[in-house]
PDB file of N, CA and C in Angstrom:
ATOM      1  N   MET A  10     -11.111 -56.745 -41.561  1.00  0.00           N
ATOM      2  CA  MET A  10     -11.626 -55.819 -42.559  1.00  0.00           C
ATOM      3  C   MET A  10     -10.578 -55.657 -43.667  1.00  0.00           C
ATOM      4  N   ALA A  11     -11.019 -55.679 -44.913  1.00  0.00           N
ATOM      5  CA  ALA A  11     -10.128 -55.532 -46.062  1.00  0.00           C
ATOM      6  C   ALA A  11      -9.641 -54.099 -46.192  1.00  0.00           C
ATOM      7  N   LYS A  12      -8.413 -53.971 -46.654  1.00  0.00           N
ATOM      8  CA  LYS A  12      -7.852 -52.646 -46.917  1.00  0.00           C
ATOM      9  C   LYS A  12      -8.611 -51.995 -48.069  1.00  0.00           C
ATOM     10  N   GLY A  13      -8.504 -50.689 -48.148  1.00  0.00           N
ATOM     11  CA  GLY A  13      -9.059 -49.932 -49.266  1.00  0.00           C
ATOM     12  C   GLY A  13      -7.926 -49.282 -50.026  1.00  0.00           C
ATOM     13  N   TYR A  14      -8.087 -49.172 -51.324  1.00  0.00           N
ATOM     14  CA  TYR A  14      -7.053 -48.567 -52.164  1.00  0.00           C
ATOM     15  C   TYR A  14      -7.669 -47.506 -53.058  1.00  0.00           C
ATOM     16  N   TRP A  15      -7.013 -46.368 -53.091  1.00  0.00           N
ATOM     17  CA  TRP A  15      -7.414 -45.244 -53.914  1.00  0.00           C
ATOM     18  C   TRP A  15      -6.385 -45.216 -55.039  1.00  0.00           C
ATOM     19  N   ILE A  16      -6.854 -45.401 -56.261  1.00  0.00           N
ATOM     20  CA  ILE A  16      -5.967 -45.462 -57.417  1.00  0.00           C
ATOM     21  C   ILE A  16      -6.331 -44.340 -58.367  1.00  0.00           C
ATOM     22  N   THR A  17      -5.353 -43.512 -58.682  1.00  0.00           N
ATOM     23  CA  THR A  17      -5.558 -42.400 -59.598  1.00  0.00           C
ATOM     24  C   THR A  17      -4.663 -42.584 -60.805  1.00  0.00           C
ATOM     25  N   CYS A  18      -5.293 -42.669 -61.974  1.00  0.00           N
ATOM     26  CA  CYS A  18      -4.568 -42.759 -63.238  1.00  0.00           C
ATOM     27  C   CYS A  18      -4.785 -41.445 -63.980  1.00  0.00           C
ATOM     28  N   TYR A  19      -3.713 -40.759 -64.251  1.00  0.00           N
ATOM     29  CA  TYR A  19      -3.806 -39.506 -64.991  1.00  0.00           C
ATOM     30  C   TYR A  19      -3.883 -39.815 -66.485  1.00  0.00           C
ATOM     31  N   ARG A  20      -4.798 -39.133 -67.164  1.00  0.00           N
ATOM     32  CA  ARG A  20      -4.896 -39.266 -68.623  1.00  0.00           C
ATOM     33  C   ARG A  20      -4.088 -38.168 -69.300  1.00  0.00           C
ATOM     34  N   SER A  21      -4.088 -36.995 -68.673  1.00  0.00           N
ATOM     35  CA  SER A  21      -3.292 -35.879 -69.197  1.00  0.00           C
ATOM     36  C   SER A  21      -3.099 -34.851 -68.086  1.00  0.00           C
ATOM     37  N   VAL A  22      -2.027 -34.097 -68.201  1.00  0.00           N
ATOM     38  CA  VAL A  22      -1.745 -32.995 -67.277  1.00  0.00           C
ATOM     39  C   VAL A  22      -1.511 -31.759 -68.129  1.00  0.00           C
ATOM     40  N   ARG A  23      -2.330 -30.747 -67.940  1.00  0.00           N
ATOM     41  CA  ARG A  23      -2.232 -29.521 -68.717  1.00  0.00           C
ATOM     42  C   ARG A  23      -1.308 -28.493 -68.080  1.00  0.00           C
ATOM     43  N   ASP A  24      -1.189 -28.542 -66.747  1.00  0.00           N
ATOM     44  CA  ASP A  24      -0.416 -27.518 -66.034  1.00  0.00           C
ATOM     45  C   ASP A  24       0.339 -28.168 -64.874  1.00  0.00           C
ATOM     46  N   GLU A  25       1.627 -28.385 -65.077  1.00  0.00           N
ATOM     47  CA  GLU A  25       2.460 -29.047 -64.056  1.00  0.00           C
ATOM     48  C   GLU A  25       2.575 -28.219 -62.774  1.00  0.00           C
ATOM     49  N   ALA A  26       2.616 -26.901 -62.897  1.00  0.00           N
ATOM     50  CA  ALA A  26       2.730 -26.045 -61.703  1.00  0.00           C
ATOM     51  C   ALA A  26       1.487 -26.174 -60.822  1.00  0.00           C
ATOM     52  N   THR A  27       0.311 -26.204 -61.442  1.00  0.00           N
ATOM     53  CA  THR A  27      -0.924 -26.368 -60.676  1.00  0.00           C
ATOM     54  C   THR A  27      -0.973 -27.748 -60.044  1.00  0.00           C
ATOM     55  N   LEU A  28      -0.512 -28.770 -60.754  1.00  0.00           N
ATOM     56  CA  LEU A  28      -0.456 -30.121 -60.194  1.00  0.00           C
ATOM     57  C   LEU A  28       0.438 -30.147 -58.955  1.00  0.00           C
ATOM     58  N   ALA A  29       1.555 -29.456 -59.006  1.00  0.00           N
ATOM     59  CA  ALA A  29       2.460 -29.396 -57.851  1.00  0.00           C
ATOM     60  C   ALA A  29       1.793 -28.695 -56.671  1.00  0.00           C
ATOM     61  N   ASN A  30       1.064 -27.620 -56.931  1.00  0.00           N
ATOM     62  CA  ASN A  30       0.348 -26.917 -55.856  1.00  0.00           C
ATOM     63  C   ASN A  30      -0.735 -27.803 -55.249  1.00  0.00           C
ATOM     64  N   TYR A  31      -1.455 -28.523 -56.097  1.00  0.00           N
ATOM     65  CA  TYR A  31      -2.474 -29.470 -55.635  1.00  0.00           C
ATOM     66  C   TYR A  31      -1.836 -30.508 -54.715  1.00  0.00           C
ATOM     67  N   ALA A  32      -0.712 -31.076 -55.133  1.00  0.00           N
ATOM     68  CA  ALA A  32      -0.043 -32.135 -54.366  1.00  0.00           C
ATOM     69  C   ALA A  32       0.387 -31.653 -52.979  1.00  0.00           C
ATOM     70  N   LYS A  33       0.785 -30.399 -52.870  1.00  0.00           N
ATOM     71  CA  LYS A  33       1.203 -29.839 -51.571  1.00  0.00           C
ATOM     72  C   LYS A  33       0.046 -29.830 -50.567  1.00  0.00           C
ATOM     73  N   VAL A  34      -1.167 -29.668 -51.058  1.00  0.00           N
ATOM     74  CA  VAL A  34      -2.346 -29.631 -50.195  1.00  0.00           C
ATOM     75  C   VAL A  34      -2.973 -31.024 -50.072  1.00  0.00           C
ATOM     76  N   ALA A  35      -3.012 -31.760 -51.176  1.00  0.00           N
ATOM     77  CA  ALA A  35      -3.669 -33.072 -51.196  1.00  0.00           C
ATOM     78  C   ALA A  35      -2.939 -34.097 -50.337  1.00  0.00           C
ATOM     79  N   GLY A  36      -1.614 -34.134 -50.424  1.00  0.00           N
ATOM     80  CA  GLY A  36      -0.848 -35.128 -49.667  1.00  0.00           C
ATOM     81  C   GLY A  36      -1.149 -35.088 -48.172  1.00  0.00           C
ATOM     82  N   PRO A  37      -0.996 -33.941 -47.525  1.00  0.00           N
ATOM     83  CA  PRO A  37      -1.317 -33.870 -46.100  1.00  0.00           C
ATOM     84  C   PRO A  37      -2.785 -34.166 -45.791  1.00  0.00           C
ATOM     85  N   ALA A  38      -3.706 -33.753 -46.670  1.00  0.00           N
ATOM     86  CA  ALA A  38      -5.128 -34.031 -46.444  1.00  0.00           C
ATOM     87  C   ALA A  38      -5.395 -35.531 -46.474  1.00  0.00           C
ATOM     88  N   ILE A  39      -4.782 -36.221 -47.419  1.00  0.00           N
ATOM     89  CA  ILE A  39      -4.958 -37.672 -47.540  1.00  0.00           C
ATOM     90  C   ILE A  39      -4.321 -38.379 -46.346  1.00  0.00           C
ATOM     91  N   GLU A  40      -3.111 -37.996 -45.997  1.00  0.00           N
ATOM     92  CA  GLU A  40      -2.418 -38.618 -44.859  1.00  0.00           C
ATOM     93  C   GLU A  40      -3.152 -38.373 -43.543  1.00  0.00           C
ATOM     94  N   ALA A  41      -3.785 -37.224 -43.400  1.00  0.00           N
ATOM     95  CA  ALA A  41      -4.546 -36.918 -42.180  1.00  0.00           C
ATOM     96  C   ALA A  41      -5.735 -37.861 -42.010  1.00  0.00           C
ATOM     97  N   HIS A  42      -6.163 -38.456 -43.106  1.00  0.00           N
ATOM     98  CA  HIS A  42      -7.275 -39.404 -43.064  1.00  0.00           C
ATOM     99  C   HIS A  42      -6.795 -40.845 -43.113  1.00  0.00           C
ATOM    100  N   GLY A  43      -5.519 -41.049 -42.819  1.00  0.00           N
ATOM    101  CA  GLY A  43      -4.983 -42.402 -42.728  1.00  0.00           C
ATOM    102  C   GLY A  43      -4.438 -42.978 -44.011  1.00  0.00           C
ATOM    103  N   GLY A  44      -4.376 -42.186 -45.071  1.00  0.00           N
ATOM    104  CA  GLY A  44      -3.847 -42.675 -46.341  1.00  0.00           C
ATOM    105  C   GLY A  44      -2.337 -42.843 -46.297  1.00  0.00           C
ATOM    106  N   ARG A  45      -1.875 -43.905 -46.928  1.00  0.00           N
ATOM    107  CA  ARG A  45      -0.429 -44.177 -47.018  1.00  0.00           C
ATOM    108  C   ARG A  45      -0.092 -44.371 -48.492  1.00  0.00           C
ATOM    109  N   PHE A  46       0.768 -43.492 -49.007  1.00  0.00           N
ATOM    110  CA  PHE A  46       1.145 -43.553 -50.414  1.00  0.00           C
ATOM    111  C   PHE A  46       2.019 -44.775 -50.657  1.00  0.00           C
ATOM    112  N   LEU A  47       1.570 -45.650 -51.562  1.00  0.00           N
ATOM    113  CA  LEU A  47       2.331 -46.849 -51.909  1.00  0.00           C
ATOM    114  C   LEU A  47       3.155 -46.633 -53.175  1.00  0.00           C
ATOM    115  N   ALA A  48       2.613 -45.881 -54.116  1.00  0.00           N
ATOM    116  CA  ALA A  48       3.325 -45.603 -55.366  1.00  0.00           C
ATOM    117  C   ALA A  48       2.802 -44.306 -55.954  1.00  0.00           C
ATOM    118  N   ARG A  49       3.711 -43.533 -56.531  1.00  0.00           N
ATOM    119  CA  ARG A  49       3.314 -42.336 -57.266  1.00  0.00           C
ATOM    120  C   ARG A  49       4.439 -41.963 -58.221  1.00  0.00           C
ATOM    121  N   GLY A  50       4.046 -41.675 -59.426  1.00  0.00           N
ATOM    122  CA  GLY A  50       5.018 -41.332 -60.447  1.00  0.00           C
ATOM    123  C   GLY A  50       4.569 -41.833 -61.802  1.00  0.00           C
ATOM    124  N   ASN A  51       5.480 -41.777 -62.751  1.00  0.00           N
ATOM    125  CA  ASN A  51       5.191 -42.245 -64.102  1.00  0.00           C
ATOM    126  C   ASN A  51       5.555 -43.716 -64.240  1.00  0.00           C
ATOM    127  N   PRO A  52       4.821 -44.452 -65.076  1.00  0.00           N
ATOM    128  CA  PRO A  52       5.108 -45.877 -65.257  1.00  0.00           C
ATOM    129  C   PRO A  52       6.493 -46.106 -65.847  1.00  0.00           C
ATOM    130  N   VAL A  53       7.091 -47.194 -65.459  1.00  0.00           N
ATOM    131  CA  VAL A  53       8.354 -47.621 -66.056  1.00  0.00           C
ATOM    132  C   VAL A  53       8.061 -48.263 -67.409  1.00  0.00           C
ATOM    133  N   LYS A  54       6.948 -48.985 -67.467  1.00  0.00           N
ATOM    134  CA  LYS A  54       6.539 -49.691 -68.683  1.00  0.00           C
ATOM    135  C   LYS A  54       5.020 -49.801 -68.680  1.00  0.00           C
ATOM    136  N   THR A  55       4.407 -49.670 -69.845  1.00  0.00           N
ATOM    137  CA  THR A  55       2.966 -49.835 -69.954  1.00  0.00           C
ATOM    138  C   THR A  55       2.660 -50.984 -70.921  1.00  0.00           C
ATOM    139  N   HIS A  56       1.515 -51.616 -70.739  1.00  0.00           N
ATOM    140  CA  HIS A  56       1.069 -52.704 -71.590  1.00  0.00           C
ATOM    141  C   HIS A  56      -0.397 -52.492 -71.941  1.00  0.00           C
ATOM    142  N   GLU A  57      -0.823 -53.180 -72.980  1.00  0.00           N
ATOM    143  CA  GLU A  57      -2.208 -53.140 -73.440  1.00  0.00           C
ATOM    144  C   GLU A  57      -2.660 -51.700 -73.648  1.00  0.00           C
ATOM    145  N   ALA A  58      -3.688 -51.234 -72.982  1.00  0.00           N
ATOM    146  CA  ALA A  58      -4.188 -49.871 -73.204  1.00  0.00           C
ATOM    147  C   ALA A  58      -3.624 -48.885 -72.185  1.00  0.00           C
ATOM    148  N   GLY A  59      -2.546 -49.252 -71.491  1.00  0.00           N
ATOM    149  CA  GLY A  59      -1.959 -48.391 -70.468  1.00  0.00           C
ATOM    150  C   GLY A  59      -1.421 -47.091 -71.035  1.00  0.00           C
ATOM    151  N   LEU A  60      -1.666 -46.012 -70.331  1.00  0.00           N
ATOM    152  CA  LEU A  60      -1.146 -44.703 -70.721  1.00  0.00           C
ATOM    153  C   LEU A  60       0.148 -44.434 -69.974  1.00  0.00           C
ATOM    154  N   ASN A  61       1.066 -43.800 -70.631  1.00  0.00           N
ATOM    155  CA  ASN A  61       2.326 -43.442 -69.993  1.00  0.00           C
ATOM    156  C   ASN A  61       2.158 -42.088 -69.291  1.00  0.00           C
ATOM    157  N   GLN A  62       1.312 -42.104 -68.258  1.00  0.00           N
ATOM    158  CA  GLN A  62       1.002 -40.906 -67.483  1.00  0.00           C
ATOM    159  C   GLN A  62       1.119 -41.232 -65.998  1.00  0.00           C
ATOM    160  N   ARG A  63       1.157 -40.213 -65.200  1.00  0.00           N
ATOM    161  CA  ARG A  63       1.284 -40.333 -63.748  1.00  0.00           C
ATOM    162  C   ARG A  63       0.235 -41.288 -63.165  1.00  0.00           C
ATOM    163  N   LEU A  64       0.636 -42.017 -62.138  1.00  0.00           N
ATOM    164  CA  LEU A  64      -0.229 -42.963 -61.438  1.00  0.00           C
ATOM    165  C   LEU A  64       0.042 -42.839 -59.942  1.00  0.00           C
ATOM    166  N   VAL A  65      -1.020 -42.901 -59.138  1.00  0.00           N
ATOM    167  CA  VAL A  65      -0.886 -42.818 -57.683  1.00  0.00           C
ATOM    168  C   VAL A  65      -1.708 -43.941 -57.051  1.00  0.00           C
ATOM    169  N   VAL A  66      -1.099 -44.670 -56.110  1.00  0.00           N
ATOM    170  CA  VAL A  66      -1.787 -45.730 -55.373  1.00  0.00           C
ATOM    171  C   VAL A  66      -1.642 -45.415 -53.886  1.00  0.00           C
ATOM    172  N   ILE A  67      -2.790 -45.326 -53.187  1.00  0.00           N
ATOM    173  CA  ILE A  67      -2.809 -44.983 -51.768  1.00  0.00           C
ATOM    174  C   ILE A  67      -3.575 -46.066 -51.018  1.00  0.00           C
ATOM    175  N   GLU A  68      -3.013 -46.523 -49.908  1.00  0.00           N
ATOM    176  CA  GLU A  68      -3.663 -47.549 -49.094  1.00  0.00           C
ATOM    177  C   GLU A  68      -4.342 -46.912 -47.889  1.00  0.00           C
ATOM    178  N   PHE A  69      -5.540 -47.434 -47.577  1.00  0.00           N
ATOM    179  CA  PHE A  69      -6.292 -47.010 -46.401  1.00  0.00           C
ATOM    180  C   PHE A  69      -6.679 -48.235 -45.589  1.00  0.00           C
ATOM    181  N   GLU A  70      -7.084 -48.009 -44.373  1.00  0.00           N
ATOM    182  CA  GLU A  70      -7.553 -49.077 -43.486  1.00  0.00           C
ATOM    183  C   GLU A  70      -8.727 -49.837 -44.109  1.00  0.00           C
ATOM    184  N   SER A  71      -9.564 -49.124 -44.872  1.00  0.00           N
ATOM    185  CA  SER A  71     -10.743 -49.730 -45.506  1.00  0.00           C
ATOM    186  C   SER A  71     -11.172 -48.859 -46.681  1.00  0.00           C
ATOM    187  N   ALA A  72     -12.030 -49.406 -47.528  1.00  0.00           N
ATOM    188  CA  ALA A  72     -12.587 -48.618 -48.630  1.00  0.00           C
ATOM    189  C   ALA A  72     -13.402 -47.450 -48.071  1.00  0.00           C
ATOM    190  N   LYS A  73     -14.098 -47.690 -46.969  1.00  0.00           N
ATOM    191  CA  LYS A  73     -14.886 -46.624 -46.335  1.00  0.00           C
ATOM    192  C   LYS A  73     -14.004 -45.440 -45.958  1.00  0.00           C
ATOM    193  N   LYS A  74     -12.832 -45.716 -45.399  1.00  0.00           N
ATOM    194  CA  LYS A  74     -11.898 -44.640 -45.012  1.00  0.00           C
ATOM    195  C   LYS A  74     -11.387 -43.897 -46.245  1.00  0.00           C
ATOM    196  N   ALA A  75     -11.147 -44.628 -47.335  1.00  0.00           N
ATOM    197  CA  ALA A  75     -10.684 -43.992 -48.567  1.00  0.00           C
ATOM    198  C   ALA A  75     -11.749 -43.049 -49.122  1.00  0.00           C
ATOM    199  N   ILE A  76     -12.996 -43.501 -49.091  1.00  0.00           N
ATOM    200  CA  ILE A  76     -14.109 -42.667 -49.560  1.00  0.00           C
ATOM    201  C   ILE A  76     -14.255 -41.436 -48.669  1.00  0.00           C
ATOM    202  N   GLU A  77     -14.156 -41.621 -47.371  1.00  0.00           N
ATOM    203  CA  GLU A  77     -14.237 -40.485 -46.442  1.00  0.00           C
ATOM    204  C   GLU A  77     -13.130 -39.477 -46.715  1.00  0.00           C
ATOM    205  N   ALA A  78     -11.937 -39.955 -47.007  1.00  0.00           N
ATOM    206  CA  ALA A  78     -10.822 -39.055 -47.300  1.00  0.00           C
ATOM    207  C   ALA A  78     -11.102 -38.257 -48.567  1.00  0.00           C
ATOM    208  N   TYR A  79     -11.565 -38.941 -49.608  1.00  0.00           N
ATOM    209  CA  TYR A  79     -11.850 -38.261 -50.877  1.00  0.00           C
ATOM    210  C   TYR A  79     -12.939 -37.205 -50.691  1.00  0.00           C
ATOM    211  N   GLU A  80     -13.954 -37.529 -49.924  1.00  0.00           N
ATOM    212  CA  GLU A  80     -15.089 -36.623 -49.743  1.00  0.00           C
ATOM    213  C   GLU A  80     -14.865 -35.564 -48.663  1.00  0.00           C
ATOM    214  N   SER A  81     -13.739 -35.620 -47.972  1.00  0.00           N
ATOM    215  CA  SER A  81     -13.468 -34.686 -46.874  1.00  0.00           C
ATOM    216  C   SER A  81     -13.308 -33.253 -47.383  1.00  0.00           C
ATOM    217  N   PRO A  82     -13.656 -32.284 -46.548  1.00  0.00           N
ATOM    218  CA  PRO A  82     -13.473 -30.879 -46.929  1.00  0.00           C
ATOM    219  C   PRO A  82     -12.003 -30.560 -47.251  1.00  0.00           C
ATOM    220  N   GLU A  83     -11.086 -31.172 -46.531  1.00  0.00           N
ATOM    221  CA  GLU A  83      -9.652 -30.907 -46.760  1.00  0.00           C
ATOM    222  C   GLU A  83      -9.233 -31.356 -48.152  1.00  0.00           C
ATOM    223  N   TYR A  84      -9.662 -32.553 -48.554  1.00  0.00           N
ATOM    224  CA  TYR A  84      -9.276 -33.024 -49.890  1.00  0.00           C
ATOM    225  C   TYR A  84     -10.039 -32.270 -50.972  1.00  0.00           C
ATOM    226  N   GLN A  85     -11.289 -31.943 -50.728  1.00  0.00           N
ATOM    227  CA  GLN A  85     -12.060 -31.192 -51.714  1.00  0.00           C
ATOM    228  C   GLN A  85     -11.435 -29.818 -51.966  1.00  0.00           C
ATOM    229  N   ALA A  86     -10.833 -29.226 -50.934  1.00  0.00           N
ATOM    230  CA  ALA A  86     -10.114 -27.960 -51.114  1.00  0.00           C
ATOM    231  C   ALA A  86      -8.910 -28.157 -52.032  1.00  0.00           C
ATOM    232  N   ALA A  87      -8.217 -29.273 -51.869  1.00  0.00           N
ATOM    233  CA  ALA A  87      -7.082 -29.582 -52.744  1.00  0.00           C
ATOM    234  C   ALA A  87      -7.559 -29.797 -54.169  1.00  0.00           C
ATOM    235  N   LEU A  88      -8.653 -30.525 -54.313  1.00  0.00           N
ATOM    236  CA  LEU A  88      -9.199 -30.812 -55.635  1.00  0.00           C
ATOM    237  C   LEU A  88      -9.606 -29.528 -56.358  1.00  0.00           C
ATOM    238  N   ALA A  89     -10.075 -28.542 -55.613  1.00  0.00           N
ATOM    239  CA  ALA A  89     -10.448 -27.256 -56.207  1.00  0.00           C
ATOM    240  C   ALA A  89      -9.238 -26.562 -56.825  1.00  0.00           C
ATOM    241  N   ILE A  90      -8.062 -26.794 -56.260  1.00  0.00           N
ATOM    242  CA  ILE A  90      -6.830 -26.221 -56.822  1.00  0.00           C
ATOM    243  C   ILE A  90      -6.544 -26.846 -58.183  1.00  0.00           C
ATOM    244  N   LEU A  91      -6.736 -28.144 -58.291  1.00  0.00           N
ATOM    245  CA  LEU A  91      -6.419 -28.871 -59.523  1.00  0.00           C
ATOM    246  C   LEU A  91      -7.346 -28.474 -60.675  1.00  0.00           C
ATOM    247  N   ARG A  92      -8.599 -28.246 -60.380  1.00  0.00           N
ATOM    248  CA  ARG A  92      -9.634 -27.846 -61.341  1.00  0.00           C
ATOM    249  C   ARG A  92      -9.501 -28.582 -62.659  1.00  0.00           C
ATOM    250  N   ASN A  93      -9.291 -27.849 -63.732  1.00  0.00           N
ATOM    251  CA  ASN A  93      -9.192 -28.441 -65.071  1.00  0.00           C
ATOM    252  C   ASN A  93      -7.744 -28.599 -65.536  1.00  0.00           C
ATOM    253  N   SER A  94      -6.820 -28.670 -64.604  1.00  0.00           N
ATOM    254  CA  SER A  94      -5.402 -28.770 -64.959  1.00  0.00           C
ATOM    255  C   SER A  94      -4.960 -30.189 -65.267  1.00  0.00           C
ATOM    256  N   ALA A  95      -5.811 -31.176 -64.966  1.00  0.00           N
ATOM    257  CA  ALA A  95      -5.483 -32.565 -65.250  1.00  0.00           C
ATOM    258  C   ALA A  95      -6.769 -33.350 -65.477  1.00  0.00           C
ATOM    259  N   GLU A  96      -6.677 -34.336 -66.351  1.00  0.00           N
ATOM    260  CA  GLU A  96      -7.783 -35.271 -66.539  1.00  0.00           C
ATOM    261  C   GLU A  96      -7.351 -36.576 -65.892  1.00  0.00           C
ATOM    262  N   ARG A  97      -8.197 -37.103 -64.980  1.00  0.00           N
ATOM    263  CA  ARG A  97      -7.818 -38.278 -64.214  1.00  0.00           C
ATOM    264  C   ARG A  97      -8.959 -39.280 -64.140  1.00  0.00           C
ATOM    265  N   ASP A  98      -8.576 -40.506 -63.805  1.00  0.00           N
ATOM    266  CA  ASP A  98      -9.525 -41.577 -63.528  1.00  0.00           C
ATOM    267  C   ASP A  98      -9.218 -41.985 -62.083  1.00  0.00           C
ATOM    268  N   VAL A  99     -10.148 -41.721 -61.173  1.00  0.00           N
ATOM    269  CA  VAL A  99      -9.942 -42.019 -59.763  1.00  0.00           C
ATOM    270  C   VAL A  99     -10.867 -43.169 -59.375  1.00  0.00           C
ATOM    271  N   ARG A 100     -10.279 -44.219 -58.798  1.00  0.00           N
ATOM    272  CA  ARG A 100     -11.060 -45.385 -58.393  1.00  0.00           C
ATOM    273  C   ARG A 100     -10.706 -45.763 -56.964  1.00  0.00           C
ATOM    274  N   ILE A 101     -11.703 -46.170 -56.227  1.00  0.00           N
ATOM    275  CA  ILE A 101     -11.492 -46.659 -54.867  1.00  0.00           C
ATOM    276  C   ILE A 101     -11.975 -48.114 -54.849  1.00  0.00           C
ATOM    277  N   ILE A 102     -11.093 -49.011 -54.440  1.00  0.00           N
ATOM    278  CA  ILE A 102     -11.444 -50.433 -54.420  1.00  0.00           C
ATOM    279  C   ILE A 102     -11.244 -50.991 -53.029  1.00  0.00           C
TER     280      ILE A 102
END
């Protein structure tokens, strides 16, 4: 079975404190569903239409597991903390 990857590209962050609070809840929720953080932080270099904003890459056993993690009550509680404090593009491949 192919691995699944959850990729989050931030377009903007309006409130860094709220983002930090979200991360405190989101990280354990994602890890509880088998997620393993491969990269998180700001780009060292961007090309083409790349934004110089935070990026997160998480590996899962499968795309199905990544979707289950995103849709889980634990992660949805974390997402409620973030609300309108950041604009993001979240993709699961």
